[in-house]
């Protein structure tokens, strides 16, 4: 059937219809009038249908509430009050993807399946989880952080996210990667780690955890992405009946949360430098060459797809392989061992970060590394980039964007592109479309000095730059333990008269929660597939034989996004 803007589908209004030929799709944008929830379907003939609930969740501190909520909503909900409904769900599912991810400014819950009944089973459990989670205190203690006294009477902290982030901050490369972008955003929400820093996760309270969900997980702050061939009216009816009709009009605080704009980072007039330490591990100390130095620039907004794609091609030109000019300059410099894996263009934030890093070096070479990078960029801007290097980069970037890879649903890639701008109230198509912007980049590339002008504007003449130096330090772990001891002493000193007793009672309740078994009758309510739900016909691949003097040649017509494959 055809769709036209202005049509109504129950409580949903169809706001826009956009044909997107490169994906053989139609983009349909709906808004749920009672709550303000927005839904975007990339409708096509693909039977691997995907959905995702996406919430804007900018952090206001380093306590990791967004990350802990992501873990916790999947641990029991109003309709499915068991400890891990997703384990039961997966036993009766043919899903091709099922996960949840926390980003610096958003949290996403995607899942997909090629079986229609399975798609709605997944949607049922996911939707109930994100909108109506139980958020039990025991779940917070399990997934986030919990206090307990060990056998010696010492206060300790445990928890899935707490331990996960302790591991993250024990990795030299993770620390360097985290601060390579955070160092550029001292006045923005991106200065915080949405995953949480262990020393601050320890202070997150259960009440703050619950309030975070109340603030951000309202439909007015939800974007639902759909991909595939299921008619949108079926999914819209399902969303309204199962979830959205239970919400009234957005409360003022929810509306404020939904419309809260992530502000751009004010630009600097001069660069800055940040020095940090990491656990020494197997690396040498600060004098032995185990340090990483990164030079990082805050560049363009995610809202300009032409500029974003141009910077992606420029990154390909500079760093893609060992023969790329900036990559080669770093490796041949003898200032360190190798190019840092952190190097490249980071597009996970509202404003893009470009980084180039050196690992296996010493801190005293920071000045020399800055000069090396600047000199290599100056040479390219002055002497020009060879045309064949530009052509190769354009082809590689275009192929990478076009190729429909195996291993993950194609709809998942479309979700990532659409939500870039949609999260910030741009039309999903603006950051979803690739082909028209690739044509424009290719046209601009024919102009003499195009990429050289980008080097000048966003790198050489851009003072919003940070140099981050991360040094393996044998004393790092000892300092962390000292901070932990000071925190313990402070926390114990703050406990009320019955504080230790309450922690012991919570520990006992948590242990009972973990050891208790779910009611089999409740587990049985988790939707699952039966044999009758599965396709009965084997899918046959139609091959066309072309006869000739050579051996038989077969062709297969299939959507490959403009890429031709020959075996």
Coordinates of C-alpha atoms in Angstrom, one line a residue:
X1 CA 0.0 0.0 0.0
X2 CA 1.0 3.6 -0.5
X3 CA 1.7 6.0 2.4
X4 CA 1.1 9.7 2.4
X5 CA 2.1 12.4 5.0
X6 CA -0.9 13.4 7.1
X7 CA -2.4 9.9 7.3
X8 CA -3.3 8.5 10.7
X9 CA -2.7 5.1 12.0
X10 CA -4.5 4.9 15.3
X11 CA -2.7 7.3 17.7
X12 CA 0.1 7.8 15.3
X13 CA 0.4 10.5 12.7
X14 CA 2.6 10.0 9.6
X15 CA 4.7 13.1 9.3
X16 CA 6.9 12.3 6.3
X17 CA 7.6 9.8 3.5
X18 CA 11.0 9.7 1.9
X19 CA 12.1 7.5 -0.9
X20 CA 15.6 6.2 -0.4
X21 CA 16.6 4.5 -3.7
X22 CA 20.1 3.4 -2.6
X23 CA 18.6 1.1 0.0
X24 CA 15.6 0.2 -2.1
X25 CA 13.6 1.5 0.8
X26 CA 11.0 4.1 1.9
X27 CA 11.5 6.1 5.1
X28 CA 8.3 6.6 7.1
X29 CA 8.4 8.9 10.0
X30 CA 5.5 8.6 12.6
X31 CA 4.8 10.5 15.9
X32 CA 2.6 9.1 18.7
X33 CA 0.5 12.1 19.5
X34 CA -0.4 11.3 23.1
X35 CA 3.2 10.8 24.3
X36 CA 5.5 12.3 21.6
X37 CA 7.3 9.0 20.9
X38 CA 8.7 9.1 17.4
X39 CA 9.0 6.0 15.1
X40 CA 10.9 5.7 11.9
X41 CA 10.7 2.7 9.6
X42 CA 13.0 2.0 6.8
X43 CA 10.5 -0.1 4.8
X44 CA 11.7 -2.5 2.2
X45 CA 11.6 -6.2 1.1
X46 CA 14.2 -7.5 3.5
X47 CA 12.7 -10.2 5.8
X48 CA 15.4 -9.7 8.4
X49 CA 13.3 -7.3 10.4
X50 CA 15.0 -5.2 13.1
X51 CA 13.7 -2.9 15.8
X52 CA 15.5 -0.7 18.3
X53 CA 14.4 1.4 21.2
X54 CA 16.8 4.4 21.4
X55 CA 16.9 6.9 24.4
X56 CA 18.9 10.0 24.7
X57 CA 20.8 9.5 28.0
X58 CA 23.4 12.2 28.5
X59 CA 25.3 11.7 31.7
X60 CA 25.7 14.4 34.4
X61 CA 28.4 12.7 36.3
X62 CA 30.7 9.7 36.2
X63 CA 28.6 7.4 38.3
X64 CA 27.5 5.2 35.4
X65 CA 23.8 5.3 35.8
X66 CA 23.1 5.0 32.1
X67 CA 25.3 1.9 31.8
X68 CA 23.8 0.3 34.9
X69 CA 20.3 1.0 33.7
X70 CA 21.1 -0.7 30.4
X71 CA 22.1 -3.8 32.3
X72 CA 19.2 -3.6 34.8
X73 CA 16.1 -3.1 32.6
X74 CA 16.9 -6.5 31.0
X75 CA 16.6 -8.2 34.5
X76 CA 12.9 -8.4 35.0
X77 CA 9.9 -6.3 34.1
X78 CA 6.2 -5.8 34.9
X79 CA 4.9 -8.5 32.6
X80 CA 7.9 -10.8 33.0
X81 CA 9.0 -10.6 36.7
X82 CA 11.9 -13.1 36.5
X83 CA 15.6 -12.5 37.1
X84 CA 16.7 -12.9 33.5
X85 CA 13.8 -13.1 31.0
X86 CA 16.2 -12.8 28.0
X87 CA 17.8 -16.2 28.8
X88 CA 14.4 -17.8 28.6
X89 CA 13.5 -15.7 25.5
X90 CA 16.6 -16.8 23.6
X91 CA 15.8 -20.5 24.2
X92 CA 12.7 -20.1 22.1
X93 CA 13.9 -17.6 19.6
X94 CA 15.6 -17.5 16.1
X95 CA 16.9 -14.0 16.6
X96 CA 19.7 -12.9 14.3
X97 CA 20.7 -10.1 16.8
X98 CA 19.9 -9.3 20.4
X99 CA 21.8 -6.8 22.5
X100 CA 21.9 -3.4 24.3
X101 CA 24.6 -0.7 24.1
X102 CA 25.5 2.4 26.0
X103 CA 27.1 5.3 24.1
X104 CA 28.4 8.7 25.4
X105 CA 24.9 10.3 24.9
X106 CA 22.4 7.5 24.1
X107 CA 21.4 3.9 25.0
X108 CA 20.1 1.5 22.3
X109 CA 18.2 -1.8 22.6
X110 CA 18.2 -3.5 19.1
X111 CA 17.0 -6.9 18.1
X112 CA 16.2 -8.7 14.8
X113 CA 14.8 -11.8 13.3
X114 CA 13.7 -13.3 10.0
X115 CA 10.6 -14.8 11.6
X116 CA 7.7 -12.4 12.0
X117 CA 6.3 -14.0 15.1
X118 CA 9.8 -14.0 16.7
X119 CA 10.1 -10.3 15.8
X120 CA 7.0 -9.5 17.8
X121 CA 8.1 -11.8 20.7
X122 CA 11.4 -9.9 21.0
X123 CA 9.6 -6.6 20.7
X124 CA 7.2 -7.6 23.5
X125 CA 9.9 -8.5 26.0
X126 CA 12.2 -5.6 25.0
X127 CA 9.4 -3.0 25.2
X128 CA 8.2 -4.2 28.6
X129 CA 11.8 -4.2 29.8
X130 CA 12.7 -0.6 28.8
X131 CA 9.4 1.0 29.7
X132 CA 8.3 -1.1 32.8
X133 CA 11.4 -2.6 34.4
X134 CA 11.2 -3.7 38.0
X135 CA 14.5 -2.1 38.9
X136 CA 14.7 -4.1 42.1
X137 CA 17.3 -3.1 44.7
X138 CA 18.8 -6.5 44.4
X139 CA 19.2 -5.9 40.6
X140 CA 21.0 -2.6 41.3
X141 CA 23.3 -4.4 43.7
X142 CA 24.0 -7.2 41.2
X143 CA 24.4 -5.1 38.0
X144 CA 25.6 -1.8 39.5
X145 CA 27.3 -1.7 42.8
X146 CA 26.7 -3.2 46.3
X147 CA 28.5 -2.8 49.6
X148 CA 29.4 -5.8 51.8
X149 CA 31.7 -6.5 54.7
X150 CA 34.2 -9.3 54.1
X151 CA 35.3 -11.9 56.7
X152 CA 37.7 -9.4 58.3
X153 CA 35.0 -6.8 58.6
X154 CA 36.3 -4.6 55.8
X155 CA 33.9 -2.7 53.6
X156 CA 34.1 -3.8 50.0
X157 CA 32.3 -3.0 46.7
X158 CA 31.2 -5.5 44.0
X159 CA 28.9 -5.4 41.0
X160 CA 28.9 -6.3 37.3
X161 CA 29.3 -2.8 35.9
X162 CA 31.6 -1.7 38.7
X163 CA 33.9 -4.6 37.9
X164 CA 33.6 -4.1 34.1
X165 CA 34.7 -0.5 34.4
X166 CA 37.5 -1.4 36.8
X167 CA 38.7 -3.6 34.0
X168 CA 38.3 -0.8 31.4
X169 CA 40.3 1.6 33.6
X170 CA 43.0 -1.1 34.0
X171 CA 43.7 -1.0 30.3
X172 CA 46.4 1.4 29.0
X173 CA 44.8 1.7 25.6
X174 CA 41.3 2.2 27.1
X175 CA 42.4 5.1 29.3
X176 CA 44.2 6.7 26.3
X177 CA 41.1 6.2 24.1
X178 CA 38.7 7.5 26.7
X179 CA 40.7 10.7 27.4
X180 CA 41.6 11.4 23.7
X181 CA 38.0 12.5 23.2
X182 CA 36.9 13.5 26.7
X183 CA 39.8 15.9 27.0
X184 CA 38.3 18.0 24.2
X185 CA 34.9 18.5 26.0
X186 CA 35.5 20.2 29.4
X187 CA 32.2 22.1 29.2
X188 CA 30.0 19.5 27.6
X189 CA 28.2 16.3 28.8
X190 CA 30.9 14.4 26.9
X191 CA 33.4 15.3 29.6
X192 CA 31.7 12.5 31.6
X193 CA 32.1 8.7 31.1
X194 CA 28.6 7.3 30.5
X195 CA 29.9 3.9 31.4
X196 CA 31.1 5.2 34.8
X197 CA 34.4 5.6 36.5
X198 CA 34.8 3.0 39.3
X199 CA 35.7 5.5 42.0
X200 CA 32.4 7.3 41.3
X201 CA 30.2 4.3 40.6
X202 CA 30.9 3.5 44.3
X203 CA 28.8 6.5 45.3
X204 CA 25.8 6.0 43.1
X205 CA 22.7 5.5 45.2
X206 CA 19.7 3.3 44.4
X207 CA 17.5 6.4 44.5
X208 CA 19.6 8.1 41.8
X209 CA 19.6 5.0 39.7
X210 CA 15.7 4.8 39.8
X211 CA 15.4 8.5 39.1
X212 CA 17.7 8.3 36.0
X213 CA 15.2 5.8 34.5
X214 CA 12.2 7.9 35.4
X215 CA 13.8 11.0 33.8
X216 CA 15.0 9.5 30.5
X217 CA 13.0 6.4 29.8
X218 CA 9.7 8.1 29.0
X219 CA 8.2 7.6 25.4
X220 CA 8.7 11.4 24.8
X221 CA 12.4 10.7 24.9
X222 CA 12.2 7.5 22.9
X223 CA 13.0 7.0 19.2
X224 CA 11.9 3.6 17.8
X225 CA 13.7 2.5 14.7
X226 CA 12.2 -0.2 12.5
X227 CA 13.7 -1.9 9.5
X228 CA 12.3 -4.5 7.1
X229 CA 9.1 -5.7 5.4
X230 CA 6.6 -5.9 8.2
X231 CA 3.8 -3.4 7.5
X232 CA 4.3 -0.4 9.8
X233 CA 0.6 -0.3 10.8
X234 CA 1.0 -3.7 12.5
X235 CA 4.0 -2.6 14.5
X236 CA 2.5 0.8 15.4
X237 CA -0.7 -0.9 16.8
X238 CA 1.5 -3.3 18.8
X239 CA 3.6 -0.5 20.3
X240 CA 0.5 1.5 21.2
X241 CA -1.5 -1.4 22.7
X242 CA 1.3 -3.1 24.6
X243 CA 3.2 0.0 25.9
X244 CA 2.4 3.5 24.9
X245 CA -1.3 3.7 25.8
X246 CA -0.2 3.2 29.4
X247 CA 1.4 6.6 29.4
X248 CA -0.3 9.9 29.6
X249 CA 0.9 13.2 28.1
X250 CA 4.5 13.9 28.9
X251 CA 5.1 15.4 32.3
X252 CA 6.9 18.7 32.2
X253 CA 10.2 17.2 33.5
X254 CA 10.0 14.4 31.0
X255 CA 9.3 16.9 28.2
X256 CA 12.3 19.0 29.3
X257 CA 14.4 15.8 29.3
X258 CA 13.2 14.8 25.9
X259 CA 13.9 18.3 24.4
X260 CA 17.1 18.9 26.3
X261 CA 19.7 19.9 23.8
X262 CA 23.3 18.7 24.1
X263 CA 25.2 22.0 23.7
X264 CA 28.2 22.3 21.5
X265 CA 31.6 22.6 23.2
X266 CA 32.8 26.2 23.1
X267 CA 35.9 26.4 21.0
X268 CA 39.3 27.1 22.4
X269 CA 41.8 29.8 21.4
X270 CA 44.8 27.6 22.2
X271 CA 45.6 23.9 22.7
X272 CA 45.8 22.1 26.0
X273 CA 47.8 19.1 27.3
X274 CA 46.6 16.3 29.7
X275 CA 48.9 13.8 31.4
X276 CA 47.6 10.6 33.1
X277 CA 48.9 7.3 34.4
X278 CA 47.8 3.8 33.8
X279 CA 48.7 0.5 35.5
X280 CA 52.1 -0.6 34.5
X281 CA 51.2 -4.3 33.9
X282 CA 53.7 -5.8 31.6
X283 CA 54.7 -2.4 30.2
X284 CA 57.8 -0.5 31.3
X285 CA 57.7 2.5 33.6
X286 CA 57.7 6.1 32.5
X287 CA 61.3 6.0 31.6
X288 CA 61.2 2.8 29.5
X289 CA 59.0 3.5 26.5
X290 CA 55.5 2.3 27.4
X291 CA 53.7 5.6 27.1
X292 CA 51.1 6.6 24.5
X293 CA 50.8 10.2 23.2
X294 CA 47.8 11.3 21.2
X295 CA 47.1 14.6 19.4
X296 CA 43.4 15.2 19.1
X297 CA 41.2 17.8 17.4
X298 CA 37.5 18.7 17.8
X299 CA 36.3 19.1 14.2
X300 CA 32.9 19.3 12.6
X301 CA 29.3 18.7 13.7
X302 CA 27.6 15.3 12.9
X303 CA 24.8 17.3 11.2
X304 CA 26.7 18.1 8.0
X305 CA 26.9 14.7 6.1
X306 CA 29.0 16.2 3.3
X307 CA 31.6 17.4 5.8
X308 CA 31.4 14.2 7.9
X309 CA 32.0 12.0 4.8
X310 CA 34.7 14.3 3.6
X311 CA 36.5 14.0 6.9
X312 CA 36.1 10.2 6.8
X313 CA 37.8 10.2 3.4
X314 CA 40.5 12.5 4.7
X315 CA 41.1 10.1 7.6
X316 CA 41.4 7.3 5.1
X317 CA 44.0 9.3 3.1
X318 CA 46.0 10.1 6.2
X319 CA 45.9 6.9 8.3
X320 CA 44.4 3.9 6.5
X321 CA 47.5 1.8 6.0
X322 CA 51.2 1.7 6.4
X323 CA 51.8 3.7 3.2
X324 CA 49.4 6.5 4.2
X325 CA 51.4 9.7 4.7
X326 CA 50.6 10.5 8.3
X327 CA 50.7 6.8 9.3
X328 CA 54.1 6.4 7.6
X329 CA 55.5 9.6 9.1
X330 CA 54.6 8.3 12.6
X331 CA 56.0 4.8 12.1
X332 CA 59.2 6.0 10.4
X333 CA 59.9 8.7 13.0
X334 CA 61.6 6.4 15.5
X335 CA 59.8 8.4 18.3
X336 CA 58.0 5.2 19.4
X337 CA 57.0 1.7 18.4
X338 CA 53.9 2.1 16.3
X339 CA 50.8 4.1 15.5
X340 CA 48.3 3.9 18.3
X341 CA 45.0 2.0 17.6
X342 CA 43.2 5.0 18.9
X343 CA 44.1 6.9 15.8
X344 CA 41.2 7.8 13.5
X345 CA 37.9 9.6 13.3
X346 CA 35.4 9.2 16.2
X347 CA 31.8 9.7 15.2
X348 CA 30.1 8.6 18.4
X349 CA 29.6 12.1 19.7
X350 CA 27.7 15.1 18.3
X351 CA 31.0 16.7 17.2
X352 CA 33.6 14.6 15.6
X353 CA 37.1 14.0 17.1
X354 CA 40.1 13.2 14.9
X355 CA 43.1 11.6 16.7
X356 CA 46.6 10.5 15.8
X357 CA 48.6 8.6 18.4
X358 CA 51.9 7.1 19.0
X359 CA 52.4 4.2 21.4
X360 CA 55.6 2.7 22.9
X361 CA 57.2 6.0 23.6
X362 CA 58.3 8.2 26.4
X363 CA 56.5 11.4 27.7
X364 CA 59.5 13.6 26.9
X365 CA 58.8 13.1 23.2
X366 CA 55.5 14.8 23.3
X367 CA 56.8 18.1 21.8
X368 CA 58.7 16.2 19.1
X369 CA 55.6 14.2 18.3
X370 CA 53.4 17.3 18.0
X371 CA 56.0 18.8 15.6
X372 CA 56.2 15.6 13.6
X373 CA 52.4 15.6 13.1
X374 CA 52.2 19.2 12.3
X375 CA 55.1 18.9 9.8
X376 CA 53.5 16.0 8.0
X377 CA 50.2 17.9 7.7
X378 CA 52.0 21.0 6.6
X379 CA 53.8 19.1 3.8
X380 CA 50.5 17.7 2.6
X381 CA 48.7 21.0 2.7
X382 CA 51.5 22.8 0.9
X383 CA 52.6 20.1 -1.7
X384 CA 49.3 18.6 -2.2
X385 CA 47.9 15.0 -1.9
X386 CA 48.7 12.8 -5.0
X387 CA 45.5 12.2 -7.1
X388 CA 45.9 8.4 -7.0
X389 CA 45.9 8.5 -3.2
X390 CA 42.6 10.5 -3.1
X391 CA 41.1 8.1 -5.7
X392 CA 42.1 5.1 -3.7
X393 CA 40.7 6.5 -0.5
X394 CA 37.4 7.5 -2.2
X395 CA 37.0 3.9 -3.5
X396 CA 37.8 2.3 -0.2
X397 CA 35.3 4.5 1.7
X398 CA 32.6 4.0 -0.8
X399 CA 33.1 0.2 -0.8
X400 CA 33.1 0.1 3.0
X401 CA 29.8 2.0 3.1
X402 CA 28.1 0.0 0.3
X403 CA 29.1 -3.5 1.2
X404 CA 26.4 -5.5 2.9
X405 CA 28.5 -7.6 5.3
X406 CA 27.5 -10.8 6.9
X407 CA 27.7 -11.4 10.6
X408 CA 25.2 -8.7 11.6
X409 CA 21.9 -7.4 10.3
X410 CA 22.1 -4.8 7.6
X411 CA 19.4 -2.9 9.5
X412 CA 21.8 -2.5 12.4
X413 CA 24.1 -0.4 10.3
X414 CA 21.1 1.6 9.1
X415 CA 20.1 2.2 12.7
X416 CA 23.6 3.6 13.5
X417 CA 23.5 6.0 10.6
X418 CA 19.9 7.2 11.2
X419 CA 20.3 7.8 14.9
X420 CA 23.3 10.1 14.5
X421 CA 21.2 13.1 13.6
X422 CA 17.8 11.9 14.7
X423 CA 19.0 11.8 18.4
X424 CA 19.5 15.6 18.0
X425 CA 16.2 16.2 16.3
X426 CA 17.5 16.1 12.7
X427 CA 15.5 14.1 10.1
X428 CA 16.8 10.5 10.2
X429 CA 17.4 10.6 6.4
X430 CA 19.9 13.4 6.8
X431 CA 22.6 11.2 8.3
X432 CA 21.2 7.9 6.9
X433 CA 21.7 8.6 3.2
X434 CA 25.1 7.9 1.8
X435 CA 25.0 7.9 -2.0
X436 CA 24.1 11.6 -2.7
X437 CA 26.7 12.7 -0.3
X438 CA 29.3 10.4 -1.8
X439 CA 28.7 11.9 -5.2
X440 CA 29.1 15.4 -3.8
X441 CA 32.4 14.4 -2.0
X442 CA 33.7 12.9 -5.3
X443 CA 32.8 16.1 -7.1
X444 CA 34.5 18.2 -4.5
X445 CA 37.5 16.0 -4.7
X446 CA 38.0 17.0 -8.3
X447 CA 38.6 20.5 -7.2
X448 CA 42.3 21.2 -6.6
X449 CA 43.1 21.5 -3.0
X450 CA 39.8 20.3 -1.5
X451 CA 41.3 17.9 1.1
X452 CA 44.3 20.1 1.6
X453 CA 41.8 22.9 2.6
X454 CA 40.2 20.5 5.2
X455 CA 43.7 19.8 6.6
X456 CA 44.2 23.5 7.1
X457 CA 40.7 24.3 8.5
X458 CA 40.2 21.4 10.9
X459 CA 43.8 20.5 11.8
X460 CA 46.5 23.0 11.2
X461 CA 44.5 26.1 11.9
X462 CA 42.3 24.6 14.6
X463 CA 43.4 25.5 18.1
X464 CA 40.8 23.2 19.7
X465 CA 43.4 20.5 20.2
X466 CA 44.5 18.4 23.1
X467 CA 47.7 16.4 23.6
X468 CA 47.0 13.4 25.9
X469 CA 50.0 11.6 27.4
X470 CA 49.3 8.3 29.2
X471 CA 52.2 6.8 31.1
X472 CA 52.4 3.3 32.6
X473 CA 53.2 3.8 36.3
X474 CA 54.1 1.0 38.8
X475 CA 52.6 3.2 41.5
X476 CA 49.3 3.7 39.7
X477 CA 47.6 0.7 41.3
X478 CA 48.9 1.6 44.7
X479 CA 47.5 5.1 44.4
X480 CA 44.1 3.6 43.4
X481 CA 44.2 1.4 46.5
X482 CA 45.0 4.4 48.7
X483 CA 42.0 6.3 47.2
X484 CA 39.9 3.2 47.8
X485 CA 41.0 3.0 51.4
X486 CA 40.2 6.7 52.0
X487 CA 36.8 6.2 50.4
X488 CA 36.2 3.2 52.7
X489 CA 37.2 5.1 55.8
X490 CA 35.0 8.0 54.8
X491 CA 32.0 5.7 53.9
X492 CA 32.3 3.8 57.2
X493 CA 32.5 7.0 59.1
X494 CA 29.3 8.3 57.4
X495 CA 27.3 5.2 58.4
X496 CA 24.6 5.7 60.9
X497 CA 24.4 3.7 64.1
X498 CA 22.6 0.8 62.3
X499 CA 24.5 1.3 59.1
X500 CA 26.6 -1.9 59.3
X501 CA 23.5 -3.9 60.2
X502 CA 21.6 -2.5 57.2
X503 CA 24.4 -3.4 54.8
X504 CA 24.5 -6.9 56.3
X505 CA 20.7 -7.2 55.8
X506 CA 21.0 -6.0 52.2
X507 CA 23.8 -8.6 51.6
X508 CA 21.6 -11.4 53.0
X509 CA 18.7 -10.2 50.9
X510 CA 21.0 -10.1 47.8
X511 CA 22.2 -13.6 48.5
X512 CA 18.7 -14.9 48.8
X513 CA 17.8 -13.2 45.6
X514 CA 20.7 -14.8 43.7
X515 CA 20.0 -18.3 45.0
X516 CA 16.2 -18.2 44.5
X517 CA 14.8 -19.9 41.5
X518 CA 12.2 -18.3 39.2
X519 CA 8.6 -19.5 39.3
X520 CA 8.3 -22.0 36.4
X521 CA 4.8 -20.7 35.7
X522 CA 6.1 -17.2 35.3
X523 CA 9.0 -18.4 33.1
X524 CA 6.5 -20.2 30.9
X525 CA 4.9 -16.8 30.1
X526 CA 8.0 -15.7 28.1
X527 CA 6.9 -15.8 24.5
X528 CA 8.6 -18.5 22.3
X529 CA 8.3 -19.9 18.9
X530 CA 6.6 -23.2 18.1
X531 CA 7.2 -25.4 15.0
X532 CA 4.1 -24.0 13.4
X533 CA 5.6 -20.5 13.5
X534 CA 8.6 -21.5 11.4
X535 CA 8.7 -21.3 7.6
X536 CA 7.8 -24.6 6.1
X537 CA 9.3 -24.0 2.6
X538 CA 13.0 -24.1 1.9
X539 CA 14.2 -20.8 0.4
X540 CA 15.4 -21.4 -3.1
X541 CA 18.0 -19.1 -4.6
X542 CA 17.1 -18.4 -8.3
X543 CA 20.1 -18.8 -10.5
X544 CA 20.1 -17.7 -14.2
X545 CA 22.3 -19.7 -16.5
X546 CA 24.0 -18.0 -19.4
X547 CA 25.2 -20.5 -22.0
X548 CA 28.2 -19.8 -24.3
X549 CA 31.4 -21.2 -25.5
X550 CA 33.0 -20.8 -22.1
X551 CA 32.0 -23.0 -19.1
X552 CA 28.4 -22.2 -17.8
X553 CA 28.0 -18.8 -16.2
X554 CA 25.4 -18.2 -13.6
X555 CA 24.0 -14.8 -12.4
X556 CA 22.0 -14.1 -9.3
X557 CA 20.0 -10.9 -8.9
X558 CA 20.1 -9.8 -5.3
X559 CA 20.3 -6.5 -3.4
X560 CA 24.1 -5.8 -2.8
X561 CA 23.9 -2.0 -2.6
X562 CA 25.7 -1.5 -5.9
X563 CA 28.6 -3.9 -5.3
X564 CA 29.1 -6.7 -7.9
X565 CA 30.5 -10.0 -6.7
X566 CA 32.2 -12.6 -9.0
X567 CA 33.2 -16.1 -7.9

